[in-house]
Short mmCIF file of C-alpha atoms in Angstrom, two decimals:
data_model
loop_
_atom_site.label_atom_id
_atom_site.label_comp_id
_atom_site.label_asym_id
_atom_site.label_seq_id
_atom_site.Cartn_x
_atom_site.Cartn_y
_atom_site.Cartn_z
CA MET A 6 -15.95 -11.01 -38.62
CA ALA A 7 -20.11 -10.52 -35.75
CA PRO A 8 -19.64 -7.92 -33.03
CA GLY A 9 -20.45 -11.28 -30.63
CA ALA A 10 -17.41 -13.01 -32.05
CA VAL A 11 -14.99 -10.04 -32.10
CA ALA A 12 -15.36 -9.38 -28.54
CA MET A 13 -15.41 -13.47 -28.12
CA ALA A 14 -12.42 -13.59 -29.83
CA SER A 15 -11.35 -10.62 -27.42
CA VAL A 16 -11.76 -11.49 -24.40
CA ALA A 17 -10.42 -14.88 -24.79
CA ALA A 18 -6.89 -12.91 -26.52
CA ALA A 19 -7.48 -10.80 -23.22
CA THR A 20 -7.99 -14.70 -21.04
CA THR A 21 -5.04 -16.02 -22.67
CA TRP A 22 -2.46 -13.26 -21.82
CA ARG A 23 -3.34 -13.35 -18.56
CA LEU A 24 -2.45 -16.51 -17.64
CA VAL A 25 0.61 -16.07 -19.54
CA LEU A 26 1.33 -13.22 -17.24
CA LEU A 27 0.29 -14.67 -14.33
CA LEU A 28 2.87 -18.07 -15.26
CA LEU A 29 5.87 -15.83 -16.01
CA LEU A 30 5.25 -14.41 -12.77
CA SER A 31 4.67 -17.75 -10.84
CA ILE A 32 8.37 -19.09 -13.10
CA ALA A 33 10.28 -15.72 -11.40
CA GLY A 34 8.91 -16.67 -8.47
CA LEU A 35 10.43 -20.31 -8.41
CA GLY A 36 13.59 -18.62 -9.07
CA ALA A 37 13.19 -16.96 -5.81
CA ALA A 38 12.74 -20.22 -3.98
CA ASP A 39 16.39 -20.23 -2.36
CA GLY A 40 16.21 -16.61 -1.75
CA PRO A 41 14.88 -14.65 1.68
CA ARG A 42 11.57 -15.32 2.39
CA PRO A 43 9.50 -12.05 1.55
CA PRO A 44 7.60 -10.76 4.35
CA ASN A 45 3.36 -11.26 5.50
CA ILE A 46 1.39 -8.20 4.01
CA LEU A 47 -1.44 -8.14 6.93
CA LEU A 48 -3.91 -5.18 5.56
CA LEU A 49 -6.56 -4.28 8.11
CA LEU A 50 -9.11 -2.42 5.94
CA MET A 51 -11.94 -0.97 8.12
CA ASP A 52 -15.84 0.20 6.92
CA ASP A 53 -16.98 3.31 7.10
CA MET A 54 -14.30 4.20 9.94
CA GLY A 55 -13.37 7.97 10.21
CA TRP A 56 -10.17 9.99 10.86
CA GLY A 57 -11.37 10.49 14.01
CA ASP A 58 -12.10 7.47 15.52
CA LEU A 59 -8.71 6.66 16.62
CA GLY A 60 -7.39 7.66 20.03
CA VAL A 61 -4.02 8.37 18.65
CA ASN A 62 -6.02 11.00 16.19
CA GLY A 63 -7.37 12.69 18.72
CA GLU A 64 -10.85 10.62 19.98
CA PRO A 65 -11.44 12.15 23.19
CA SER A 66 -12.83 8.73 25.00
CA ARG A 67 -9.38 7.06 24.17
CA GLU A 68 -10.47 3.94 23.19
CA THR A 69 -8.32 2.61 20.96
CA PRO A 70 -6.14 1.33 22.93
CA ASN A 71 -4.28 -1.56 20.42
CA LEU A 72 -4.40 1.01 17.56
CA ASP A 73 -3.41 3.41 19.54
CA ARG A 74 0.13 1.14 20.76
CA MET A 75 0.35 -0.28 17.07
CA ALA A 76 0.77 4.01 15.84
CA ALA A 77 3.52 4.39 18.54
CA GLU A 78 5.63 1.39 18.01
CA GLY A 79 4.38 1.98 13.95
CA THR A 80 4.00 5.32 11.57
CA ILE A 81 0.73 7.21 11.89
CA PHE A 82 0.02 8.34 7.81
CA PRO A 83 -1.88 12.14 8.93
CA ASN A 84 -2.77 12.52 5.05
CA PHE A 85 -3.74 9.74 3.80
CA TYR A 86 -6.87 9.20 1.27
CA SER A 87 -9.12 6.43 0.19
CA ALA A 88 -9.59 6.09 -3.71
CA ASN A 89 -12.86 7.38 -3.85
CA PRO A 90 -15.50 8.73 -1.31
CA LEU A 91 -17.80 4.85 -1.52
CA CYS A 92 -16.83 1.09 -0.66
CA SER A 93 -16.44 -0.70 -3.84
CA PRO A 94 -14.76 1.50 -5.15
CA SER A 95 -12.11 2.39 -3.22
CA ARG A 96 -11.77 -1.14 -2.59
CA ALA A 97 -10.93 -1.81 -6.76
CA ALA A 98 -8.79 0.97 -6.24
CA LEU A 99 -6.88 -0.74 -3.05
CA LEU A 100 -6.93 -4.12 -4.64
CA THR A 101 -5.36 -2.71 -8.00
CA GLY A 102 -4.02 0.13 -7.74
CA ARG A 103 -5.51 2.08 -9.80
CA LEU A 104 -8.21 4.75 -10.28
CA PRO A 105 -11.76 3.43 -10.16
CA ILE A 106 -12.35 5.32 -13.37
CA ARG A 107 -9.80 3.32 -14.61
CA SER A 108 -11.18 0.02 -13.78
CA GLY A 109 -14.42 0.78 -14.70
CA PHE A 110 -15.98 1.14 -10.33
CA TYR A 111 -17.81 4.23 -11.71
CA THR A 112 -21.45 4.68 -13.28
CA THR A 113 -22.74 7.29 -16.36
CA ASN A 114 -25.71 7.03 -15.11
CA GLY A 115 -25.54 10.65 -13.85
CA ARG A 116 -22.57 13.60 -13.15
CA ALA A 117 -21.09 12.42 -10.27
CA ARG A 118 -23.13 9.63 -9.31
CA ASN A 119 -21.30 8.06 -6.10
CA ALA A 120 -22.20 3.70 -7.20
CA TYR A 121 -21.08 0.70 -6.14
CA THR A 122 -22.45 -3.40 -6.19
CA PRO A 123 -25.16 -3.83 -4.40
CA GLN A 124 -27.09 -7.35 -5.21
CA GLU A 125 -28.93 -6.36 -8.63
CA ILE A 126 -25.88 -4.75 -10.28
CA VAL A 127 -24.98 -6.94 -13.13
CA GLY A 128 -21.44 -5.84 -12.92
CA GLY A 129 -18.15 -6.50 -11.66
CA ILE A 130 -14.17 -6.23 -11.54
CA PRO A 131 -13.01 -6.75 -14.79
CA ASP A 132 -10.84 -9.83 -15.47
CA ASP A 133 -8.76 -7.87 -17.59
CA GLU A 134 -8.25 -5.82 -13.61
CA LEU A 135 -4.69 -7.75 -12.36
CA LEU A 136 -5.59 -7.59 -8.19
CA LEU A 137 -2.72 -8.21 -5.85
CA PRO A 138 -2.71 -11.42 -4.88
CA GLU A 139 -2.61 -12.53 -8.05
CA LEU A 140 0.25 -10.87 -8.95
CA LEU A 141 1.65 -11.70 -4.68
CA LYS A 142 1.51 -15.49 -6.29
CA GLY A 143 4.54 -15.16 -8.31
CA ALA A 144 6.93 -14.53 -4.82
CA GLY A 145 4.69 -17.93 -3.36
CA TYR A 146 2.37 -15.92 -1.21
CA VAL A 147 -0.66 -17.52 -0.24
CA SER A 148 -4.13 -14.93 -0.02
CA LYS A 149 -7.08 -15.08 1.55
CA ILE A 150 -9.84 -12.45 1.76
CA VAL A 151 -11.91 -12.33 5.13
CA GLY A 152 -14.81 -9.80 5.48
CA LYS A 153 -15.87 -7.70 2.67
CA TRP A 154 -15.86 -8.40 -1.04
CA HIS A 155 -17.58 -5.62 -2.89
CA LEU A 156 -16.56 -6.21 -6.20
CA GLY A 157 -19.03 -8.06 -7.40
CA HIS A 158 -22.09 -11.20 -6.76
CA ARG A 159 -21.56 -12.91 -10.03
CA PRO A 160 -19.26 -15.78 -10.33
CA GLN A 161 -17.06 -14.22 -12.68
CA PHE A 162 -15.97 -11.76 -9.77
CA HIS A 163 -15.62 -14.27 -6.73
CA PRO A 164 -12.79 -13.73 -4.78
CA LEU A 165 -11.18 -16.87 -5.80
CA LYS A 166 -11.20 -16.11 -9.71
CA HIS A 167 -9.35 -12.94 -9.04
CA GLY A 168 -5.91 -14.27 -6.92
CA PHE A 169 -7.53 -15.28 -3.81
CA ASP A 170 -6.78 -19.03 -2.19
CA GLU A 171 -9.14 -18.33 0.28
CA TRP A 172 -12.25 -16.43 1.32
CA PHE A 173 -14.54 -16.26 4.20
CA GLY A 174 -17.38 -13.43 3.62
CA SER A 175 -20.08 -11.75 2.19
CA PRO A 176 -19.98 -10.00 -1.39
CA ASN A 177 -21.62 -7.41 -0.13
CA CYS A 178 -21.92 -5.79 3.20
CA HIS A 179 -24.15 -6.50 5.92
CA PHE A 180 -27.58 -5.41 4.69
CA GLY A 181 -30.80 -6.13 5.63
CA PRO A 182 -32.50 -8.08 6.90
CA TYR A 183 -35.24 -8.53 4.16
CA ASP A 184 -38.14 -10.84 3.76
CA ASN A 185 -36.58 -13.36 1.16
CA ARG A 186 -39.48 -12.55 -0.76
CA ALA A 187 -39.47 -9.26 -2.48
CA ARG A 188 -35.45 -9.84 -2.14
CA PRO A 189 -33.12 -12.21 -0.18
CA ASN A 190 -30.85 -11.69 2.73
CA ILE A 191 -26.42 -11.21 1.98
CA PRO A 192 -25.63 -14.19 1.59
CA VAL A 193 -22.04 -15.47 3.24
CA TYR A 194 -19.31 -17.70 1.78
CA ARG A 195 -16.53 -19.67 2.91
CA ASP A 196 -13.98 -20.47 -0.47
CA TRP A 197 -16.70 -21.65 -3.17
CA GLU A 198 -19.62 -22.41 -0.68
CA MET A 199 -22.64 -20.28 0.48
CA VAL A 200 -22.83 -21.63 4.24
CA GLY A 201 -25.23 -19.15 5.04
CA ARG A 202 -26.94 -15.42 5.06
CA TYR A 203 -26.90 -12.51 7.42
CA TYR A 204 -29.56 -12.39 9.58
CA GLU A 205 -30.27 -15.86 9.15
CA GLU A 206 -26.94 -18.48 9.64
CA PHE A 207 -25.18 -15.76 10.46
CA PRO A 208 -27.40 -13.63 13.46
CA ILE A 209 -27.89 -9.66 13.68
CA ASP A 210 -30.23 -7.85 16.06
CA VAL A 211 -30.46 -4.96 14.51
CA LYS A 212 -32.77 -3.78 17.56
CA THR A 213 -29.69 -4.54 20.81
CA GLY A 214 -26.79 -4.75 18.26
CA GLU A 215 -25.69 -7.88 19.40
CA ALA A 216 -23.86 -9.81 16.55
CA ASN A 217 -20.85 -12.63 16.69
CA LEU A 218 -19.38 -11.48 13.30
CA THR A 219 -16.51 -9.85 14.37
CA GLN A 220 -15.77 -12.37 16.49
CA VAL A 221 -15.67 -14.83 13.67
CA TYR A 222 -14.20 -12.79 11.64
CA LEU A 223 -11.08 -12.51 13.81
CA GLN A 224 -10.68 -16.26 14.37
CA GLU A 225 -10.86 -16.48 10.79
CA ALA A 226 -7.57 -15.06 10.88
CA LEU A 227 -6.13 -16.32 13.97
CA ASP A 228 -6.60 -19.24 12.26
CA PHE A 229 -5.45 -18.49 8.44
CA ILE A 230 -2.06 -16.95 9.78
CA LYS A 231 -0.85 -20.22 12.69
CA ARG A 232 -1.34 -22.41 9.11
CA GLN A 233 0.58 -20.63 6.75
CA GLN A 234 3.58 -19.99 9.84
CA ALA A 235 3.22 -23.80 9.66
CA ALA A 236 3.66 -24.21 6.24
CA GLN A 237 6.23 -21.74 6.35
CA HIS A 238 4.17 -20.09 3.49
CA PRO A 239 4.66 -16.32 2.74
CA PHE A 240 0.91 -14.60 3.27
CA PHE A 241 -1.12 -11.93 2.44
CA LEU A 242 -4.49 -11.15 4.61
CA TYR A 243 -6.80 -8.97 3.79
CA TRP A 244 -9.28 -8.42 6.89
CA ALA A 245 -11.89 -6.76 5.32
CA ILE A 246 -14.60 -6.60 8.18
CA ASP A 247 -17.69 -4.11 8.49
CA ALA A 248 -19.13 -3.99 11.64
CA THR A 249 -18.35 0.04 11.71
CA HIS A 250 -20.67 0.04 8.39
CA ALA A 251 -24.52 0.87 9.54
CA PRO A 252 -26.32 -1.33 11.45
CA VAL A 253 -22.63 -1.17 13.43
CA TYR A 254 -22.82 -4.44 15.91
CA ALA A 255 -20.89 -5.69 18.76
CA SER A 256 -20.56 -9.33 20.23
CA ARG A 257 -22.11 -9.22 23.47
CA PRO A 258 -18.95 -9.01 25.43
CA PHE A 259 -18.30 -4.92 23.64
CA LEU A 260 -22.51 -4.05 24.19
CA GLY A 261 -22.71 -0.82 26.12
CA THR A 262 -19.11 -0.90 27.14
CA SER A 263 -17.98 2.38 24.68
CA GLN A 264 -18.29 5.78 25.98
CA ARG A 265 -19.74 6.77 22.36
CA GLY A 266 -22.94 4.38 22.23
CA ARG A 267 -22.92 1.49 19.44
CA TYR A 268 -20.52 2.66 17.19
CA GLY A 269 -18.11 3.03 19.75
CA ASP A 270 -18.85 -0.51 21.16
CA ALA A 271 -18.14 -2.35 17.23
CA VAL A 272 -14.95 -0.17 17.09
CA ARG A 273 -14.02 -1.35 20.76
CA GLU A 274 -14.47 -4.51 19.47
CA ILE A 275 -12.30 -4.59 16.57
CA ASP A 276 -9.40 -2.15 18.36
CA ASP A 277 -9.65 -5.44 20.53
CA SER A 278 -9.02 -8.29 18.11
CA VAL A 279 -6.05 -6.07 15.56
CA GLY A 280 -4.82 -6.67 19.22
CA LYS A 281 -5.01 -10.08 19.51
CA ILE A 282 -3.73 -10.56 15.95
CA LEU A 283 -0.80 -8.38 16.44
CA GLY A 284 -0.43 -10.25 19.62
CA LEU A 285 -0.53 -13.79 18.07
CA LEU A 286 1.90 -12.03 15.18
CA GLN A 287 4.22 -11.93 18.10
CA ASN A 288 4.01 -14.96 19.66
CA LEU A 289 4.80 -16.87 16.92
CA ARG A 290 7.64 -14.87 17.04
CA ILE A 291 6.73 -13.67 12.63
CA ALA A 292 6.37 -9.86 13.87
CA GLU A 293 9.40 -9.26 12.39
CA ASN A 294 8.52 -10.16 9.00
CA THR A 295 4.94 -9.43 8.85
CA PHE A 296 4.01 -5.65 7.25
CA VAL A 297 0.85 -4.93 8.86
CA PHE A 298 -1.22 -1.57 7.61
CA PHE A 299 -4.50 -0.52 9.03
CA THR A 300 -7.17 2.52 7.13
CA SER A 301 -10.58 2.89 6.10
CA ASP A 302 -12.97 2.42 3.18
CA ASN A 303 -13.48 6.34 3.41
CA GLY A 304 -15.02 8.46 5.97
CA ALA A 305 -17.14 8.16 8.44
CA ALA A 306 -21.00 7.92 7.24
CA LEU A 307 -22.11 10.94 9.01
CA ILE A 308 -25.83 10.69 7.55
CA SER A 309 -25.86 7.58 10.20
CA ALA A 310 -24.33 9.78 12.92
CA PRO A 311 -24.11 10.32 15.81
CA LYS A 312 -25.71 6.49 17.01
CA GLN A 313 -24.53 4.32 13.82
CA GLY A 314 -21.50 6.60 12.20
CA GLY A 315 -18.07 7.57 13.39
CA SER A 316 -16.13 10.73 13.92
CA ASN A 317 -14.18 12.60 10.30
CA GLY A 318 -11.94 14.91 13.34
CA PRO A 319 -11.84 18.42 12.21
CA PHE A 320 -12.86 17.58 8.39
CA LEU A 321 -15.51 18.84 6.83
CA CYS A 322 -18.51 16.58 5.76
CA GLY A 323 -18.46 12.60 5.45
CA LYS A 324 -18.94 9.55 3.34
CA GLN A 325 -20.17 10.20 -0.20
CA THR A 326 -18.99 13.48 -0.67
CA THR A 327 -14.76 14.67 -1.60
CA PHE A 328 -14.51 16.58 0.86
CA GLU A 329 -11.85 16.50 3.92
CA GLY A 330 -14.17 13.86 5.62
CA GLY A 331 -15.18 11.81 2.92
CA VAL A 332 -11.92 10.77 2.12
CA ARG A 333 -9.26 11.23 4.34
CA GLU A 334 -8.50 7.87 6.07
CA PRO A 335 -6.60 6.64 9.79
CA ALA A 336 -3.32 4.90 8.62
CA ILE A 337 -0.92 3.12 10.47
CA ALA A 338 1.60 0.97 9.07
CA TRP A 339 3.65 -1.63 11.96
CA TRP A 340 7.01 -3.88 10.90
CA PRO A 341 8.89 -4.15 14.12
CA GLY A 342 12.66 -4.19 13.47
CA ARG A 343 11.60 -2.47 10.32
CA ILE A 344 9.17 0.39 10.38
CA PRO A 345 11.07 3.25 13.31
CA ALA A 346 8.49 3.03 16.02
CA GLY A 347 6.76 7.06 17.18
CA GLN A 348 7.26 7.92 13.65
CA VAL A 349 4.75 10.75 11.46
CA SER A 350 4.84 10.78 8.38
CA HIS A 351 4.01 13.53 5.86
CA GLN A 352 3.97 11.39 2.99
CA LEU A 353 0.36 12.14 0.98
CA GLY A 354 -0.63 9.05 0.63
CA SER A 355 -3.37 6.69 -0.61
CA VAL A 356 -5.40 3.38 -0.66
CA MET A 357 -3.76 2.82 -3.93
CA ASP A 358 -0.70 2.62 -1.77
CA LEU A 359 -0.69 -1.05 -0.27
CA PHE A 360 -0.58 -2.23 -3.83
CA THR A 361 2.01 -0.84 -5.38
CA THR A 362 4.02 -1.44 -1.56
CA GLY A 363 2.85 -4.93 -1.39
CA LEU A 364 4.76 -5.84 -4.41
CA SER A 365 7.42 -4.17 -3.62
CA LEU A 366 7.64 -6.05 -0.21
CA ALA A 367 7.72 -9.24 -2.50
CA GLY A 368 9.68 -8.22 -4.19
CA LEU A 369 7.58 -7.54 -7.39
CA ALA A 370 8.04 -4.68 -10.44
CA PRO A 371 4.29 -3.16 -10.81
CA PRO A 372 2.81 -4.03 -14.12
CA SER A 373 4.04 -1.93 -16.72
CA ASP A 374 0.84 -2.38 -19.47
CA ARG A 375 -1.12 -0.15 -17.48
CA ALA A 376 -1.50 3.07 -15.51
CA ILE A 377 -0.85 2.24 -12.16
CA ASP A 378 -2.04 5.59 -8.83
CA GLY A 379 0.12 3.72 -6.74
CA LEU A 380 3.08 4.58 -4.94
CA ASP A 381 5.55 2.55 -3.03
CA LEU A 382 5.11 3.41 0.42
CA LEU A 383 9.03 1.59 1.95
CA PRO A 384 11.09 4.46 1.09
CA ALA A 385 8.60 7.08 3.62
CA VAL A 386 8.23 4.83 6.17
CA LEU A 387 11.93 3.36 6.29
CA ARG A 388 13.82 6.02 5.52
CA GLY A 389 11.65 9.66 5.79
CA ARG A 390 11.84 9.66 1.95
CA LEU A 391 8.94 11.50 1.09
CA THR A 392 7.54 11.86 -2.57
CA ASP A 393 5.36 14.95 -4.07
CA ARG A 394 2.33 13.61 -5.97
CA PRO A 395 -1.65 14.72 -6.90
CA ILE A 396 -4.07 12.92 -5.37
CA PHE A 397 -7.45 13.06 -7.63
CA TYR A 398 -10.74 12.89 -6.50
CA TYR A 399 -13.91 11.64 -8.46
CA ARG A 400 -17.56 11.19 -7.83
CA GLY A 401 -18.48 8.38 -10.89
CA ASP A 402 -16.92 9.51 -13.71
CA THR A 403 -16.35 13.32 -12.86
CA LEU A 404 -12.94 14.67 -10.97
CA MET A 405 -14.11 16.46 -8.13
CA ALA A 406 -10.64 17.74 -6.63
CA VAL A 407 -7.59 17.29 -6.40
CA THR A 408 -5.01 17.49 -3.67
CA LEU A 409 -1.13 18.59 -4.69
CA GLY A 410 1.12 19.68 -1.34
CA GLN A 411 -0.82 21.31 1.69
CA TYR A 412 -3.57 22.97 -1.11
CA LYS A 413 -6.46 21.39 -2.40
CA ALA A 414 -8.50 22.64 -5.10
CA HIS A 415 -12.82 21.92 -5.93
CA PHE A 416 -13.24 21.53 -9.68
CA TRP A 417 -16.82 20.47 -8.87
CA THR A 418 -18.49 21.05 -4.74
CA TRP A 419 -21.79 18.60 -4.35
CA THR A 420 -22.83 17.22 -1.59
CA ASN A 421 -25.99 15.94 -2.62
CA SER A 422 -29.91 16.90 -3.81
CA TRP A 423 -31.70 19.07 -2.44
CA GLU A 424 -34.89 16.98 -2.81
CA GLU A 425 -32.58 14.29 -0.90
CA PHE A 426 -31.64 17.01 1.48
CA ARG A 427 -35.26 17.38 2.02
CA GLN A 428 -35.77 14.16 3.11
CA GLY A 429 -33.58 14.44 5.53
CA VAL A 430 -29.98 12.84 4.48
CA ASP A 431 -27.28 15.22 5.44
CA PHE A 432 -23.63 14.10 4.36
CA CYS A 433 -22.55 17.38 6.02
CA PRO A 434 -24.95 17.34 9.17
CA GLY A 435 -23.69 20.88 11.06
CA GLN A 436 -21.31 22.19 8.68
CA ASN A 437 -22.91 24.43 6.46
CA VAL A 438 -20.41 26.38 4.43
CA SER A 439 -21.62 29.17 2.28
CA GLY A 440 -20.69 28.26 -1.63
CA VAL A 441 -18.82 25.15 -1.08
CA THR A 442 -21.18 22.51 0.69
CA THR A 443 -23.55 23.52 -1.88
CA HIS A 444 -27.16 20.92 -2.97
CA THR A 445 -26.52 21.64 -6.71
CA GLN A 446 -23.69 20.72 -8.76
CA GLU A 447 -21.51 23.90 -8.58
CA GLU A 448 -18.37 24.15 -11.54
CA HIS A 449 -15.49 25.84 -10.83
CA THR A 450 -13.27 24.15 -13.63
CA LYS A 451 -12.52 27.97 -14.52
CA LEU A 452 -11.64 29.01 -11.20
CA PRO A 453 -11.56 26.62 -8.91
CA LEU A 454 -11.94 26.94 -4.96
CA ILE A 455 -8.62 26.46 -3.71
CA PHE A 456 -7.61 25.86 0.13
CA HIS A 457 -4.75 25.05 1.90
CA LEU A 458 -4.56 22.30 4.30
CA GLY A 459 -2.07 22.81 6.57
CA ARG A 460 -4.01 26.00 7.62
CA ASP A 461 -7.62 24.87 7.24
CA PRO A 462 -8.78 21.17 6.86
CA GLY A 463 -11.83 21.66 7.68
CA GLU A 464 -12.14 23.31 3.96
CA ARG A 465 -13.96 26.37 5.47
CA TYR A 466 -11.36 29.31 4.04
CA PRO A 467 -11.29 29.44 0.46
CA LEU A 468 -7.90 31.71 -0.95
CA SER A 469 -8.66 35.31 -2.15
CA PHE A 470 -8.97 35.07 -6.10
CA ALA A 471 -7.63 38.38 -6.54
CA SER A 472 -4.24 36.76 -4.38
CA THR A 473 -1.04 36.28 -5.51
CA GLU A 474 -1.00 32.97 -3.64
CA TYR A 475 -3.66 31.74 -5.36
CA LEU A 476 -2.83 32.29 -9.15
CA ASP A 477 0.81 30.78 -7.87
CA VAL A 478 -0.61 27.59 -6.74
CA LEU A 479 -3.49 27.43 -9.97
CA ARG A 480 -0.48 27.89 -12.25
CA GLY A 481 1.12 24.48 -10.40
CA ILE A 482 -1.69 22.44 -10.28
CA THR A 483 -3.08 23.41 -13.72
CA PRO A 484 -0.61 21.46 -15.96
CA VAL A 485 -0.92 18.45 -13.73
CA VAL A 486 -4.74 18.24 -13.82
CA GLN A 487 -4.59 18.49 -17.63
CA GLN A 488 -1.75 16.35 -18.62
CA HIS A 489 -3.41 14.01 -16.25
CA GLN A 490 -6.90 14.06 -17.75
CA LYS A 491 -4.86 14.04 -21.27
CA ALA A 492 -4.06 10.33 -20.34
CA LEU A 493 -6.65 8.66 -18.33
CA VAL A 494 -8.21 6.15 -20.77
CA PRO A 495 -11.63 5.35 -18.22
CA GLY A 496 -12.85 1.47 -18.09
CA GLN A 497 -16.23 0.40 -19.63
CA PRO A 498 -18.88 1.52 -16.30
CA GLN A 499 -19.69 -1.48 -14.42
CA LEU A 500 -21.53 0.27 -12.05
CA ASN A 501 -24.57 1.22 -14.57
CA VAL A 502 -28.35 -0.92 -13.88
CA CYS A 503 -29.49 -3.22 -11.78
CA ASN A 504 -30.58 -6.35 -13.77
CA GLN A 505 -33.54 -9.11 -12.31
CA ALA A 506 -31.09 -11.93 -13.74
CA VAL A 507 -28.87 -10.94 -11.29
CA MET A 508 -31.12 -12.19 -8.56
CA ASN A 509 -34.25 -12.69 -9.21
CA TRP A 510 -35.43 -9.13 -7.64
CA ALA A 511 -36.18 -5.43 -9.70
CA PRO A 512 -37.67 -2.52 -8.41
CA PRO A 513 -41.05 -2.34 -10.30
CA GLY A 514 -40.48 -1.38 -14.08
CA CYS A 515 -36.98 -2.29 -14.10
CA GLU A 516 -37.71 -6.38 -14.31
CA LYS A 517 -37.06 -5.43 -18.03
CA LEU A 518 -33.31 -3.84 -17.63
CA GLY A 519 -31.54 -6.65 -18.63
CA LYS A 520 -27.95 -5.10 -20.40
CA CYS A 521 -25.56 -3.33 -17.87
CA LEU A 522 -24.49 -0.75 -20.55
CA THR A 523 -28.26 0.42 -21.02
CA PRO A 524 -27.73 4.02 -22.25
CA PRO A 525 -28.53 6.03 -19.52
CA GLU A 526 -30.18 8.36 -20.94
CA SER A 527 -32.72 5.25 -21.53
CA ILE A 528 -33.52 4.24 -17.78
CA PRO A 529 -35.37 5.69 -15.21
CA GLU A 530 -34.51 7.24 -12.69
CA LYS A 531 -35.77 4.90 -9.80
CA CYS A 532 -33.34 2.14 -11.67
CA PHE A 533 -30.45 3.46 -10.98
CA TRP A 534 -28.46 2.65 -7.58
CA PRO A 535 -28.14 4.29 -5.17
CA HIS A 536 -31.60 5.65 -5.34
#
């Protein structure tokens, strides 16, 4: 059989298997129709919001009263992590419960190269990945995404092809404005219909920061909750807004109201919106049947700070790095009457856990035919039971670090290249740590740099290689990493190359690059993304 025919047969078989699995899940859900209604699930995912942006985490302006009250009424996770220091891979991990390298959300165009899904990227979420909303259908859930999708632009990657019933938002962030000649402004969709573009039908004034998008996204959330409550459907709402991603924006009533400038204005409007969402749940008397989780996709983008970026608190560096500032996130769980108020959970958590926890809430088991990295957080939040587990940190195809217990081991250190740094791109402004925040890729696979995050959350004082503590930790971490690497099966890389056919635009010299899987050594550096 010809290679093309083999590939087509493989795709057809995978599609058939997927439909059979989802049908079985739906039948299983029908069998539970007479049982108790499962709780609603509401995930509030912020964009580039830092651990230190919340008052409850020590932000001195104390401008997040609703989020702080959410924490007081629920459980806060001070040790909660993204699955990647960049947006697209982290979001893929949240919705699949799997490390991005398993689902193909990485690039092989260079060691430790971060990658995401701008308009010209060909790839996206593979069809054989099972997303949380697809599986929740088995328990009768209606699902909606509001805001940023970021798992691919092409029709086969559309959210409604991957389990969501409704969508209002964009396949990308609100980058721009563009001139619609070299490249188009980014579209906004309602379900399958494009209803406009950023900077056009959905204006953003880059000069003043004024935009009404957060209010639009808020209304979408409120309307969806009201409709599902009226219909008596359990619902999954994924509220993935992007006001805190540069260029940051806020609506007119919030502009100029923060002690922190425009970024703080955006945070204040988000906080107000969260308060309105939680208030609606209480007014509809469904708060006690709704699990709400607030977090962010990666750390604050310090390259945009201080005017357009947030705070990572005491942690080192920011977005795009696997130091704590790039991957440790604010995290709050809220479920009145079920989650004890005012609790602090020291469970080592990850955005991937929201996949497994969501399934557990719905009474569903995770898929057994694939590796699932997410942990069910319900034992931690409901009963205070902690589970030992490692957290692995990748940049692209490279395992950079691992956390186990209180210790974090770095196998590679790198911020960004000297070339970028000399051009003013700084992922760690004011935080140079000799031998740690390196601008060349430094390998430590034989003798990793190890930090005790309890004593040294800022990763400034690596343990002495000669100390008994170092040797004991290394003996504990080594077999965990070896087992992980031995069992790992990377997915086909989805984020390798740009292609003019995707959006009728390509960088000069890249126009003929029509295949996502072009060998990286044959791709000019200027065609990689991000540049």
